[in-house]
Coordinates of C-alpha atoms in Angstrom, one line a residue:
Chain A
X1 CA 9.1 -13.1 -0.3
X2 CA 10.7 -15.3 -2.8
X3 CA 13.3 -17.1 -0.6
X4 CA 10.2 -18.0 1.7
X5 CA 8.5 -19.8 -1.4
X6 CA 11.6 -21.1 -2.7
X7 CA 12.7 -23.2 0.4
X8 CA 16.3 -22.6 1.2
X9 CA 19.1 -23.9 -0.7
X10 CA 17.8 -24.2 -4.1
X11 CA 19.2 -20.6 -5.5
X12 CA 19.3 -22.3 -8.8
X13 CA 16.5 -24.1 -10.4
X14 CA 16.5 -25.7 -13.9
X15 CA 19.2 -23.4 -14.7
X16 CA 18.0 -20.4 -13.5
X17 CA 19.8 -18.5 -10.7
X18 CA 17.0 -17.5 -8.8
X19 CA 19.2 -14.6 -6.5
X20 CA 19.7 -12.5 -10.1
X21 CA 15.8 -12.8 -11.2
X22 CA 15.1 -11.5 -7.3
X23 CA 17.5 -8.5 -7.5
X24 CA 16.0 -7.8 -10.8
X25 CA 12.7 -7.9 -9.7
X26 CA 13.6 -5.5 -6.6
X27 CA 15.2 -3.2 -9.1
X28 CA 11.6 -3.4 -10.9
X29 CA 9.7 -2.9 -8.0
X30 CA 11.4 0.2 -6.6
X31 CA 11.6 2.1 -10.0
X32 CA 8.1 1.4 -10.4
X33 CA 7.1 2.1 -6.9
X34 CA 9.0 5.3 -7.5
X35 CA 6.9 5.9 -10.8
X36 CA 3.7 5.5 -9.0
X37 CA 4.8 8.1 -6.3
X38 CA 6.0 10.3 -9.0
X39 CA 2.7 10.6 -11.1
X40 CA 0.3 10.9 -8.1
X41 CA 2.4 13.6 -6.6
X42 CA 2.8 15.7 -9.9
X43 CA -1.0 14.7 -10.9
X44 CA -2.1 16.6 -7.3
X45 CA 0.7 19.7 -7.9
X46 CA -0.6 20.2 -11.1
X47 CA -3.9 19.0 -12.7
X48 CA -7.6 20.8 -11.7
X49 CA -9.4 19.0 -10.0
X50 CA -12.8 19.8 -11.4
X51 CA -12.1 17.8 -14.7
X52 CA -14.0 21.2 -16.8
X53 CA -12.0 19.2 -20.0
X54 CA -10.4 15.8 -21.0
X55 CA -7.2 17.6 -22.6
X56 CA -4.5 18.7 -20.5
X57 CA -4.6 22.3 -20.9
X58 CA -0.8 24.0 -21.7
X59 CA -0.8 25.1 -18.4
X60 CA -0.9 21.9 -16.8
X61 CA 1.6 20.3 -19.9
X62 CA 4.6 23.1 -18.4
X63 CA 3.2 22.6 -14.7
X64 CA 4.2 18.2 -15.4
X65 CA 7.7 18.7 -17.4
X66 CA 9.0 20.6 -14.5
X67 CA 7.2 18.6 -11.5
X68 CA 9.2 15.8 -13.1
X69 CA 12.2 17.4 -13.3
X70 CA 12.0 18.4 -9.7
X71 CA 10.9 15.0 -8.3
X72 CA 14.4 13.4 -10.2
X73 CA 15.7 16.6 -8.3
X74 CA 14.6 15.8 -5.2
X75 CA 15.1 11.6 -5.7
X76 CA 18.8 12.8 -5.8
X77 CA 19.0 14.5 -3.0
X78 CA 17.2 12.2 -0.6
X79 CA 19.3 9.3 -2.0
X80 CA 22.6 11.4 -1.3
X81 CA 21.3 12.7 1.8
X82 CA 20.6 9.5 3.1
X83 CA 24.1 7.8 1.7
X84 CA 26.0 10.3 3.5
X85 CA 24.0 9.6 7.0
X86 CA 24.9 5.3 6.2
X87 CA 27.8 6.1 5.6
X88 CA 28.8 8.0 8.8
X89 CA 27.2 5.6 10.6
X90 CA 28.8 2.6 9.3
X91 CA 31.7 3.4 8.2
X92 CA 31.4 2.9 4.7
X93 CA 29.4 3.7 1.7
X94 CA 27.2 1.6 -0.2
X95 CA 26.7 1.9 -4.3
X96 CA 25.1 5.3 -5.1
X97 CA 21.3 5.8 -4.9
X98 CA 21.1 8.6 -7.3
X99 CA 20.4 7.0 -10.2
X100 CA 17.7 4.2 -9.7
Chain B
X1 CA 17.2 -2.2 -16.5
X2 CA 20.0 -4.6 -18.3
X3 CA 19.4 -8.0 -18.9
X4 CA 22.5 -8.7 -20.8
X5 CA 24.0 -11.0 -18.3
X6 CA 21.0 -12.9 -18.1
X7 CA 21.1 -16.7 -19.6
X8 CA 18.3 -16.6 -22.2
X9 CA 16.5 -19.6 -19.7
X10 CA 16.7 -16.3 -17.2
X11 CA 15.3 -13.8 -19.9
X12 CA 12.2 -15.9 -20.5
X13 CA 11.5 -16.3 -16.9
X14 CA 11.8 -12.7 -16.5
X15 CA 9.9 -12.3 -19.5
X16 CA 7.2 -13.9 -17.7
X17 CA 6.8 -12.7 -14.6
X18 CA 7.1 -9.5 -16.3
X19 CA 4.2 -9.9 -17.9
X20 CA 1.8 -10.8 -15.0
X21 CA 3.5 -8.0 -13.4
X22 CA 1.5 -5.6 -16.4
X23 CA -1.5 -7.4 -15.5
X24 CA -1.7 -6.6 -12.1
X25 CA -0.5 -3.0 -12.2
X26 CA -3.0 -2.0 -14.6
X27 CA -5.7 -3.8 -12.4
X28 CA -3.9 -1.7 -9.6
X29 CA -4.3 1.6 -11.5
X30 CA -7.9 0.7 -12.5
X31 CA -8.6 0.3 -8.7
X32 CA -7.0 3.7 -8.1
X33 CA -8.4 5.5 -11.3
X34 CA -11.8 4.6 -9.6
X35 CA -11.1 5.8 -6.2
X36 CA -10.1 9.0 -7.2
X37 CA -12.2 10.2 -9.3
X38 CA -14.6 9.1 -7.3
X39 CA -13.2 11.1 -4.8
X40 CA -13.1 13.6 -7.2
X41 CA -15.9 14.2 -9.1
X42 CA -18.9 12.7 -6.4
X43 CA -20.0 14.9 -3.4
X44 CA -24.1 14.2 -4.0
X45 CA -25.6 11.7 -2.2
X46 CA -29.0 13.3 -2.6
X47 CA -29.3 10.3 -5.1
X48 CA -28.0 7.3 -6.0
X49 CA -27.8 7.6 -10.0
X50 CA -25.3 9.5 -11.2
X51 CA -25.6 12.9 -12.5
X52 CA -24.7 14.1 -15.9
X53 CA -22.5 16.6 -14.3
X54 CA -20.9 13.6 -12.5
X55 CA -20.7 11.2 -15.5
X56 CA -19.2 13.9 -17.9
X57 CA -16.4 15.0 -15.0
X58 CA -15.5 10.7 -14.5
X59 CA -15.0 10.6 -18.0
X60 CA -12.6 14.0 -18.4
X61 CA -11.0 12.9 -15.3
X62 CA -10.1 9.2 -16.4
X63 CA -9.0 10.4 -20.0
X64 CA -6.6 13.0 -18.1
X65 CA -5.2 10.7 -16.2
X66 CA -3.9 8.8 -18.4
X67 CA -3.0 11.6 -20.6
X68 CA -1.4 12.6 -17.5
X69 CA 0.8 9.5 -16.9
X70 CA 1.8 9.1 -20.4
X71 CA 3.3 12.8 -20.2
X72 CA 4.8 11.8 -17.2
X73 CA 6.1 8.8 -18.5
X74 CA 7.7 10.4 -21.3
X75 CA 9.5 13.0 -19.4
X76 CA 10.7 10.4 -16.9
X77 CA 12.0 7.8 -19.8
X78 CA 13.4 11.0 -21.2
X79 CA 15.7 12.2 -18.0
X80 CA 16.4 8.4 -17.6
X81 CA 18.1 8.6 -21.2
X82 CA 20.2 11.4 -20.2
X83 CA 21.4 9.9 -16.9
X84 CA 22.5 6.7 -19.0
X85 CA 23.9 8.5 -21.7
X86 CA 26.2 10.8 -18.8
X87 CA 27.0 7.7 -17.2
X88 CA 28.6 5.8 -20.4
X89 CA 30.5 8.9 -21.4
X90 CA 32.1 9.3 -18.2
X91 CA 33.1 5.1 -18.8
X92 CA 34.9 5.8 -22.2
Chain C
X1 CA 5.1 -13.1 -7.3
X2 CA 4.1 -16.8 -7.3
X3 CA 6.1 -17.8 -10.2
X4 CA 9.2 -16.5 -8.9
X5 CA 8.6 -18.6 -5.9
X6 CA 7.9 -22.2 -8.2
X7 CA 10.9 -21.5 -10.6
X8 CA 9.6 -22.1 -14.2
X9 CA 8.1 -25.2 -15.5
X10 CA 6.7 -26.6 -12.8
X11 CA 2.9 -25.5 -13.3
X12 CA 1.2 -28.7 -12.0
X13 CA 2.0 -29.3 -8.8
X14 CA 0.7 -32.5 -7.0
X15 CA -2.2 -32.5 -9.1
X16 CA -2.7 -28.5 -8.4
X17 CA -2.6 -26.4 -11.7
X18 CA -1.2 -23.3 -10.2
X19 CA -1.8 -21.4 -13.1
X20 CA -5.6 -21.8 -12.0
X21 CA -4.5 -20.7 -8.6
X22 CA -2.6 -18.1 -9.7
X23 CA -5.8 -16.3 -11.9
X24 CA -8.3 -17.0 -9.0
X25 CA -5.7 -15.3 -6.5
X26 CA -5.5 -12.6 -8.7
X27 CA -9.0 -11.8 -8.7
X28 CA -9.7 -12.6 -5.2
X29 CA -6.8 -9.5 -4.6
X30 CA -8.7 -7.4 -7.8
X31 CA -12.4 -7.5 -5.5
X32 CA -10.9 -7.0 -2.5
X33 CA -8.3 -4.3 -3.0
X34 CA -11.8 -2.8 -4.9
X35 CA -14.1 -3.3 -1.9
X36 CA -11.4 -1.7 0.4
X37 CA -11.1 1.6 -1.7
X38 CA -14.8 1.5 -1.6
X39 CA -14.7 1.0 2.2
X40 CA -11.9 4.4 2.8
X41 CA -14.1 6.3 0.0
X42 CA -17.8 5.9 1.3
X43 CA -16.4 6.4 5.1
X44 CA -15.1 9.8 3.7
X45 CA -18.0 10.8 2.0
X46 CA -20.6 9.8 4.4
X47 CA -19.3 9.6 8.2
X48 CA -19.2 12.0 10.6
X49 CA -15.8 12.2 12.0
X50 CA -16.5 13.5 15.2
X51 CA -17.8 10.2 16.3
X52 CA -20.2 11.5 19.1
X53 CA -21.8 8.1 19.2
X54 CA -21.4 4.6 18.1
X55 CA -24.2 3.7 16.2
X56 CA -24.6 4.9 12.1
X57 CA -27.7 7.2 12.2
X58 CA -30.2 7.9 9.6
X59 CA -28.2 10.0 7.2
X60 CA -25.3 8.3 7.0
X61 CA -26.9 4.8 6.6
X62 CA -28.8 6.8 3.4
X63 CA -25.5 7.7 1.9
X64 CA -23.4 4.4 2.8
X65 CA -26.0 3.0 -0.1
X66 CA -26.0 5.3 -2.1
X67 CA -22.5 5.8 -2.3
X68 CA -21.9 2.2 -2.7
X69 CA -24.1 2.3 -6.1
X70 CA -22.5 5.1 -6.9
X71 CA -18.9 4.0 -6.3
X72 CA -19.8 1.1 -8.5
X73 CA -20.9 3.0 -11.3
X74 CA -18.0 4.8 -11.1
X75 CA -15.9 1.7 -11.7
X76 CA -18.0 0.7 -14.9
X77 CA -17.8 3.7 -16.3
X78 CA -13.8 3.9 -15.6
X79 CA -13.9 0.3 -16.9
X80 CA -15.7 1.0 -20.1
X81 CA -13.2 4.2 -20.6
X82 CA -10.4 1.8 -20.3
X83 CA -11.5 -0.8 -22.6
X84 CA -12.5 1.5 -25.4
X85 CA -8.7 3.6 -25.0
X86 CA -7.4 -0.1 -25.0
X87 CA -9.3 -1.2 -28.2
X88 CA -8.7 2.0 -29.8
X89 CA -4.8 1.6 -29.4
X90 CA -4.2 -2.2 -30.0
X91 CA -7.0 -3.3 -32.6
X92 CA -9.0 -5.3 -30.3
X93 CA -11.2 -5.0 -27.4
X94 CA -10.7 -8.1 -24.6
X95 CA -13.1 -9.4 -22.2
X96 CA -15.3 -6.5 -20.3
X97 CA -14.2 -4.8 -17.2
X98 CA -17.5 -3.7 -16.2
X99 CA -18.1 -6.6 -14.0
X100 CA -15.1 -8.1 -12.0
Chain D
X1 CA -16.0 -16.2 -7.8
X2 CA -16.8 -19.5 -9.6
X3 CA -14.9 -22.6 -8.5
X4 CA -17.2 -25.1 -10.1
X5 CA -13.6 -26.1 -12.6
X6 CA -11.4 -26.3 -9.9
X7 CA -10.9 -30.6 -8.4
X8 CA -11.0 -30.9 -5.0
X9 CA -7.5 -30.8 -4.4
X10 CA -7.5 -27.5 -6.2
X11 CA -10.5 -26.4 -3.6
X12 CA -8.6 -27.6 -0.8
X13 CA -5.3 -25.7 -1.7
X14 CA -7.1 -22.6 -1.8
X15 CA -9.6 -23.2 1.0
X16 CA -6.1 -23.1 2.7
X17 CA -4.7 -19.7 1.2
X18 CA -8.0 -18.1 1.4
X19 CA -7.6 -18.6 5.3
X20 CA -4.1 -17.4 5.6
X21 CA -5.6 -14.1 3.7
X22 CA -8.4 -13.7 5.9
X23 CA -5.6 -13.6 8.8
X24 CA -3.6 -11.2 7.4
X25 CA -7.0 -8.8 5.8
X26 CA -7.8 -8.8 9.5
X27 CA -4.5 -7.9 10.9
X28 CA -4.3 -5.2 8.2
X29 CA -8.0 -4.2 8.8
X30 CA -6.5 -4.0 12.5
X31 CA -3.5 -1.6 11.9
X32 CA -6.1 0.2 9.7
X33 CA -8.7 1.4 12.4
X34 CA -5.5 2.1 14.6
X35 CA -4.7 4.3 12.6
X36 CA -8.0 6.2 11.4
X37 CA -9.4 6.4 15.0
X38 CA -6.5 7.4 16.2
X39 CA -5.9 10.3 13.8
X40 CA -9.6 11.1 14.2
X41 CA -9.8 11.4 17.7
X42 CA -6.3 12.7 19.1
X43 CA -5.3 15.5 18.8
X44 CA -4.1 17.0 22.5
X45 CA -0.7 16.4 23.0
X46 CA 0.0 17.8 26.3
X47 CA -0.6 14.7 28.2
X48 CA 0.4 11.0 27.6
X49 CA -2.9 9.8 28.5
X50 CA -5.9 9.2 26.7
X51 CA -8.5 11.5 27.9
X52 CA -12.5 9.9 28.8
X53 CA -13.3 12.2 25.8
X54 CA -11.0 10.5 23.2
X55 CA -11.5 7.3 25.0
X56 CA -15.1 7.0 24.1
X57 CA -13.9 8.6 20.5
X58 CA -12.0 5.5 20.1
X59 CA -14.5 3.4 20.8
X60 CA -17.5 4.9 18.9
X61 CA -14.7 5.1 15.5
X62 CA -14.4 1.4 16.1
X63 CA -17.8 0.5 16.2
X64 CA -18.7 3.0 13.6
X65 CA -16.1 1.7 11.2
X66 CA -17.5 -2.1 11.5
X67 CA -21.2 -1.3 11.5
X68 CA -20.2 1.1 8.1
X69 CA -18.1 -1.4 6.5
X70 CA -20.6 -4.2 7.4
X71 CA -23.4 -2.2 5.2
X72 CA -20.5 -1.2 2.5
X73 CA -20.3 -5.2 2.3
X74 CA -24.3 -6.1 2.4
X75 CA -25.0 -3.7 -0.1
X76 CA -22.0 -4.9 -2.3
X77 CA -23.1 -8.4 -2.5
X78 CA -26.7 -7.4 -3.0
X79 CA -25.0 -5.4 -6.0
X80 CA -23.2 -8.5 -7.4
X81 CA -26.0 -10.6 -6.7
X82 CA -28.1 -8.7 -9.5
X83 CA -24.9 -8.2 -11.9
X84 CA -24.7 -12.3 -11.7
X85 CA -28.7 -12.7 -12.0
X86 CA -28.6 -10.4 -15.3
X87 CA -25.9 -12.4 -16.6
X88 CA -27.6 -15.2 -16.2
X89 CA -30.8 -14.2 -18.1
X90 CA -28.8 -13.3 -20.6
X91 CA -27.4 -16.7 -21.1
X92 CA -31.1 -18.4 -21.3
Chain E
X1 CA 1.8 -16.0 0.1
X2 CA 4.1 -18.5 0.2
X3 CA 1.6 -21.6 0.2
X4 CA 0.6 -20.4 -3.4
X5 CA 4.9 -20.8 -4.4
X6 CA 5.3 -23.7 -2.8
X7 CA 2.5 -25.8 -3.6
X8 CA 0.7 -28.3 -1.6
X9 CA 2.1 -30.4 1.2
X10 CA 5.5 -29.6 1.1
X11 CA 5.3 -28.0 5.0
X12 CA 8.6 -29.0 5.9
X13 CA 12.0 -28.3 3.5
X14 CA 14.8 -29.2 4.0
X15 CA 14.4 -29.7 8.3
X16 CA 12.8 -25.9 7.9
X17 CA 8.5 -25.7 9.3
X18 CA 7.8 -23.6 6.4
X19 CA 4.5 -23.0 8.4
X20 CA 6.5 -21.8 11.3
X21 CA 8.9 -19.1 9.5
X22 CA 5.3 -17.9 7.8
X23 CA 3.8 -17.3 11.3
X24 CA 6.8 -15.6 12.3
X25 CA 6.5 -13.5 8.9
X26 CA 3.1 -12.7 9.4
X27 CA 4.2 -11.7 12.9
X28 CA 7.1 -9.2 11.2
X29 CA 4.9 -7.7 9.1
X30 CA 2.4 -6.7 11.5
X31 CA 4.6 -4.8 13.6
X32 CA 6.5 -3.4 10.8
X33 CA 3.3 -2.2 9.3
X34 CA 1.7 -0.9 12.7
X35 CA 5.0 1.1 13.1
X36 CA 5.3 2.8 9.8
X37 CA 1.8 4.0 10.2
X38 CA 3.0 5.5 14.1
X39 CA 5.7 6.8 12.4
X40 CA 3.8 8.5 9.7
X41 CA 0.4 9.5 12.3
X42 CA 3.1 11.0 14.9
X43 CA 4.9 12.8 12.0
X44 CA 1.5 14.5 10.8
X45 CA 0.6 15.1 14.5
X46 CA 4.1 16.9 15.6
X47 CA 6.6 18.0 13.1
X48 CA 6.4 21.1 11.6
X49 CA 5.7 20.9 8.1
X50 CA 7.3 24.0 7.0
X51 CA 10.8 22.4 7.6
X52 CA 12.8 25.5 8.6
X53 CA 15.3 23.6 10.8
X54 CA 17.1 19.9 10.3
X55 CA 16.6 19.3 14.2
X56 CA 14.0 18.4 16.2
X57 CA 12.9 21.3 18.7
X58 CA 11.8 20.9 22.3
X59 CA 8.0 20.8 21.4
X60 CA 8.5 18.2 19.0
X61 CA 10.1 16.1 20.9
X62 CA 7.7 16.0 24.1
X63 CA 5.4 15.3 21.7
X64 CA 6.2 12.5 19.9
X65 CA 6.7 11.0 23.1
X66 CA 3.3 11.6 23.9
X67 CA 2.2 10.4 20.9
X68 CA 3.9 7.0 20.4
X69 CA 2.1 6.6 24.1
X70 CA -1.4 7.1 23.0
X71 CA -1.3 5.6 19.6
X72 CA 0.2 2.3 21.6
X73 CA -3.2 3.0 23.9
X74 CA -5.5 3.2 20.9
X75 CA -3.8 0.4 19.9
X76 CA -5.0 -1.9 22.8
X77 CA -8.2 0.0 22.6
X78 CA -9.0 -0.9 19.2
X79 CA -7.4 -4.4 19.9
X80 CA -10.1 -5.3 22.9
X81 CA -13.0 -3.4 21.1
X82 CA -12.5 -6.1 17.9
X83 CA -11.9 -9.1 20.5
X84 CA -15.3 -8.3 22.6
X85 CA -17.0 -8.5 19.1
X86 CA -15.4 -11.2 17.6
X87 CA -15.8 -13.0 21.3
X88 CA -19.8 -11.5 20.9
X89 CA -20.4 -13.2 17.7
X90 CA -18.5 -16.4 17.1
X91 CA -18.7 -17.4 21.0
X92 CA -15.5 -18.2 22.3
X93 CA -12.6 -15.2 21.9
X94 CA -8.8 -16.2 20.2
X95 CA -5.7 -15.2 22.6
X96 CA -5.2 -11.0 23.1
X97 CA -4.5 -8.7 20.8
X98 CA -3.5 -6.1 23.6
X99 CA 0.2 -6.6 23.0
X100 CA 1.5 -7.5 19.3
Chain F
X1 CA 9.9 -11.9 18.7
X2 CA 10.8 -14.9 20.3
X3 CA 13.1 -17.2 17.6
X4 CA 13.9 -19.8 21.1
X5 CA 11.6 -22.7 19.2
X6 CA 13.6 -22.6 16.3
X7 CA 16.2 -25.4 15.1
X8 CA 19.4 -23.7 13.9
X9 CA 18.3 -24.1 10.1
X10 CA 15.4 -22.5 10.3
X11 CA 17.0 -19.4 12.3
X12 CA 19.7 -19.5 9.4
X13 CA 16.5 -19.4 7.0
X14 CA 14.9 -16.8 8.6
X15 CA 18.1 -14.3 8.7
X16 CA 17.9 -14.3 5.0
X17 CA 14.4 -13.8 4.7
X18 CA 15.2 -10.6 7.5
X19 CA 17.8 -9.3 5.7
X20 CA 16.3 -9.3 2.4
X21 CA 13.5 -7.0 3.8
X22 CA 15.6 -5.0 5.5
X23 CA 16.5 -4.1 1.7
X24 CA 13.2 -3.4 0.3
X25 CA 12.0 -1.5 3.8
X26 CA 14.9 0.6 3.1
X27 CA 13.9 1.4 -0.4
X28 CA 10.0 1.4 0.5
X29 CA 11.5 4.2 3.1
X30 CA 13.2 6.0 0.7
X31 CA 10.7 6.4 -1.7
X32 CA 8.3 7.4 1.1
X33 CA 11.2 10.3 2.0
X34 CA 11.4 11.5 -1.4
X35 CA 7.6 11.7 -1.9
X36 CA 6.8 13.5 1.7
X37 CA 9.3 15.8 1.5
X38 CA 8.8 16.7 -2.5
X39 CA 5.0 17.4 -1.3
X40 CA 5.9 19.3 1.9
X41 CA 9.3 21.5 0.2
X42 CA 8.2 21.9 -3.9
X43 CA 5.0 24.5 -4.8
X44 CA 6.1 26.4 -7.0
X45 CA 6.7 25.5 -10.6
X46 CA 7.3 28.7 -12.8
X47 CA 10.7 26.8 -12.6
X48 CA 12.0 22.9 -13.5
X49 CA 15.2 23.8 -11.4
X50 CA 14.9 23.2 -7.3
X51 CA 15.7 27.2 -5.5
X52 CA 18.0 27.2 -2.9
X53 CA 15.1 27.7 -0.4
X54 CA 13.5 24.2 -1.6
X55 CA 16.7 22.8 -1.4
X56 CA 17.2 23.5 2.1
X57 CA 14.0 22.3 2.9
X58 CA 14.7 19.1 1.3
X59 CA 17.7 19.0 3.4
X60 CA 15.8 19.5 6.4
X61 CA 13.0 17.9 5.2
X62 CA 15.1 14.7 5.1
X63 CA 17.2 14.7 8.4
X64 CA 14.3 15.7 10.4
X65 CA 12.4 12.6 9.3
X66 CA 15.0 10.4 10.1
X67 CA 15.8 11.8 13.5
X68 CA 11.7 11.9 14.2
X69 CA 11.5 7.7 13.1
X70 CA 14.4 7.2 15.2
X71 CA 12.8 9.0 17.9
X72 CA 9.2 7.4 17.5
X73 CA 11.2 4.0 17.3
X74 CA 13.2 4.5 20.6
X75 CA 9.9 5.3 22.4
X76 CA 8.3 2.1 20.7
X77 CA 11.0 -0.4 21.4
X78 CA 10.9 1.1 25.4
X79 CA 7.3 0.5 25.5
X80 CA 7.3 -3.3 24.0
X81 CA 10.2 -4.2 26.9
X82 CA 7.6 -2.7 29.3
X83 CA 5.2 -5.2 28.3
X84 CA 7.4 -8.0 27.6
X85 CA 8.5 -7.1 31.2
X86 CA 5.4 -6.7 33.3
X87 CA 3.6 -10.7 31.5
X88 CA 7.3 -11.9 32.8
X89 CA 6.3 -10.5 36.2
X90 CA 2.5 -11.8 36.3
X91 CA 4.2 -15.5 35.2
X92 CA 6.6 -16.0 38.1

């Protein structure tokens, strides 16, 4: 979206390399895409939805520790199921996607 | 994230965007907080005031969901840690 | 997203304060991004999914408006939860959500 | 949205993104109802064609969803309307 | 978008039609997004959600084929449904949606 | 889409722009997989570790999705050269 607004040719402006504050700001969006994803998912796995209370109960407390643990599971596993498909179909692999 | 090859020029434009970043995510999750528990907690359109019922389960669900994100937060900056702290031992 | 594209410094542009632009965007996206959830949510709630015929008979027209007042309560009362949780954990209360 | 501080160059700058939004809310308002009638109405697989029957689904989800958000959007702005008119007396 | 980054006036960059590569942007994205949302309507319509085997079976093959078919039909549907009205009530009707 | 009106700079332009989405649709998609098939494969959670029947689905879970978009986009890109095909037809 950036390069469009930018105008080609000017990566750098007033001393600011404009490539490194986009990868940065990809990097920001995806873990906080993922974040998003992550909450909703674990909030529907886990929390009653008839809202009885405004505390999470201890139930739901154990039900989000592990729901997170599992989504980072399952992050993982995408991420090295999909490296393994690139890379049989190009050749080569890429830097790994488990860790964001 | 790591900033530390940034040029500090970089860091405050970073800095900045950042920040109308938050702005816009928490106007996101207000948007969202209202649709859902909407969703949630109205299936009477008999009338159009609110019931007390209604009122009291909007309230308990907006207070749990951000209880609910914070716990999530926490466990997530939490596993994030560990991966981090695996990854420099296996450097040394 | 639109600083990125300007590089830093550059606010005024031809006369244009962008930061102006920029808040007024951001609104703009705020109301509507709002109206569409309102949009999915009373279409949920109050259509007939079968869609025998074309035109929105009595009941449904009844709930669209009430759901629409009700929707909107929902978002000041979500506001005002906000804002009070806000107040209570930095010091100080900024200007109201209840309207946008 | 109050544009009363903006000069006219300001107005005409976003006159001009307000435009190229309305383009792209209608093309994603477009791929929207695509979507929604289509999950609503299909759901025979064992044929490649549209049958009359979820033909005229198609058609009455399309109509349905403008004459519904047409109403959503009347009632809204009679809503904001009265929020702005309140405001107002409170000022005087 | 990318009038806000750019700022007024500035159309042209460089021997690039900035007005040009938006179209064509706004042209991407549209087909981008009305294939995602085949890909997921198809994938909620045919596959097997218990996820017993890696391949595709028979059935959900045929059907997906199907289904890219009709949801490319509702597509023009929908597209000549919103051109009649917009033709109905502003007069004159903008070139065909039929075909993105 | 048809890039024949465009000078050589401005097709240079638009690779990057192309190539810098192909990034983020790939990490849009990715998220979407991990999501999708965390809903479909994870239900139980006496347990923070994945069993080796979630496991497998996730497995599945994953391949099959990509094998289904490839499938979906085969069909698609068939039926576009259709239609680019038959308005070449009525032209001539």
């Amino acid at each position: 979206m950036s390069f469009l607004g930018r105008g080609p040719g000017n990566a750098t402006n007033g001393g600011i390399n404009m490539d490194k504050i986009d990868m940065a700001l990809t990097e920001l969006d995806t873990v906080t895409d993922f974040f998003n994803r992550m909450v909703q998912s674990c909030h529907s796995k886990c929390i009653n939805a008839r809202y009885a209370e405004a505390e999470l109960n201890k139930g739901e407390s154990v039900c989000i520790d592990r729901c997170v643990a599992k989504f980072n599971d399952v992050q993982k596993k995408v991420g090295e199921k999909l490296q393994s498909r690139t890379a049989a179909n190009a050749g080569a692999a890429p830097g790994g996607f488990g860790a964001l | 994230m790591d900033f530390s090859s940034f040029t500090s020029a970089e860091q405050a434009h970073m800095t900045k965007i950042i920040e109308k970043r938050q702005m816009t995510d928490f106007l996101k999750m207000y948007a969202n907080l209202t649709e859902k528990c909407f969703n949630a907690c109205c299936n009477d359109f008999t009338s159009k005031a609110l019931s007390s019922k209604e009122d009291q389960c909007i309230l308990n669900c907006t207070e749990k969901f951000i209880k609910h994100s914070e716990r999530v937060g926490a466990r997530f900056a939490e596993a994030n840690a560990d991966i981090q702290a695996a990854a420099q031992q296996q450097q040394s």
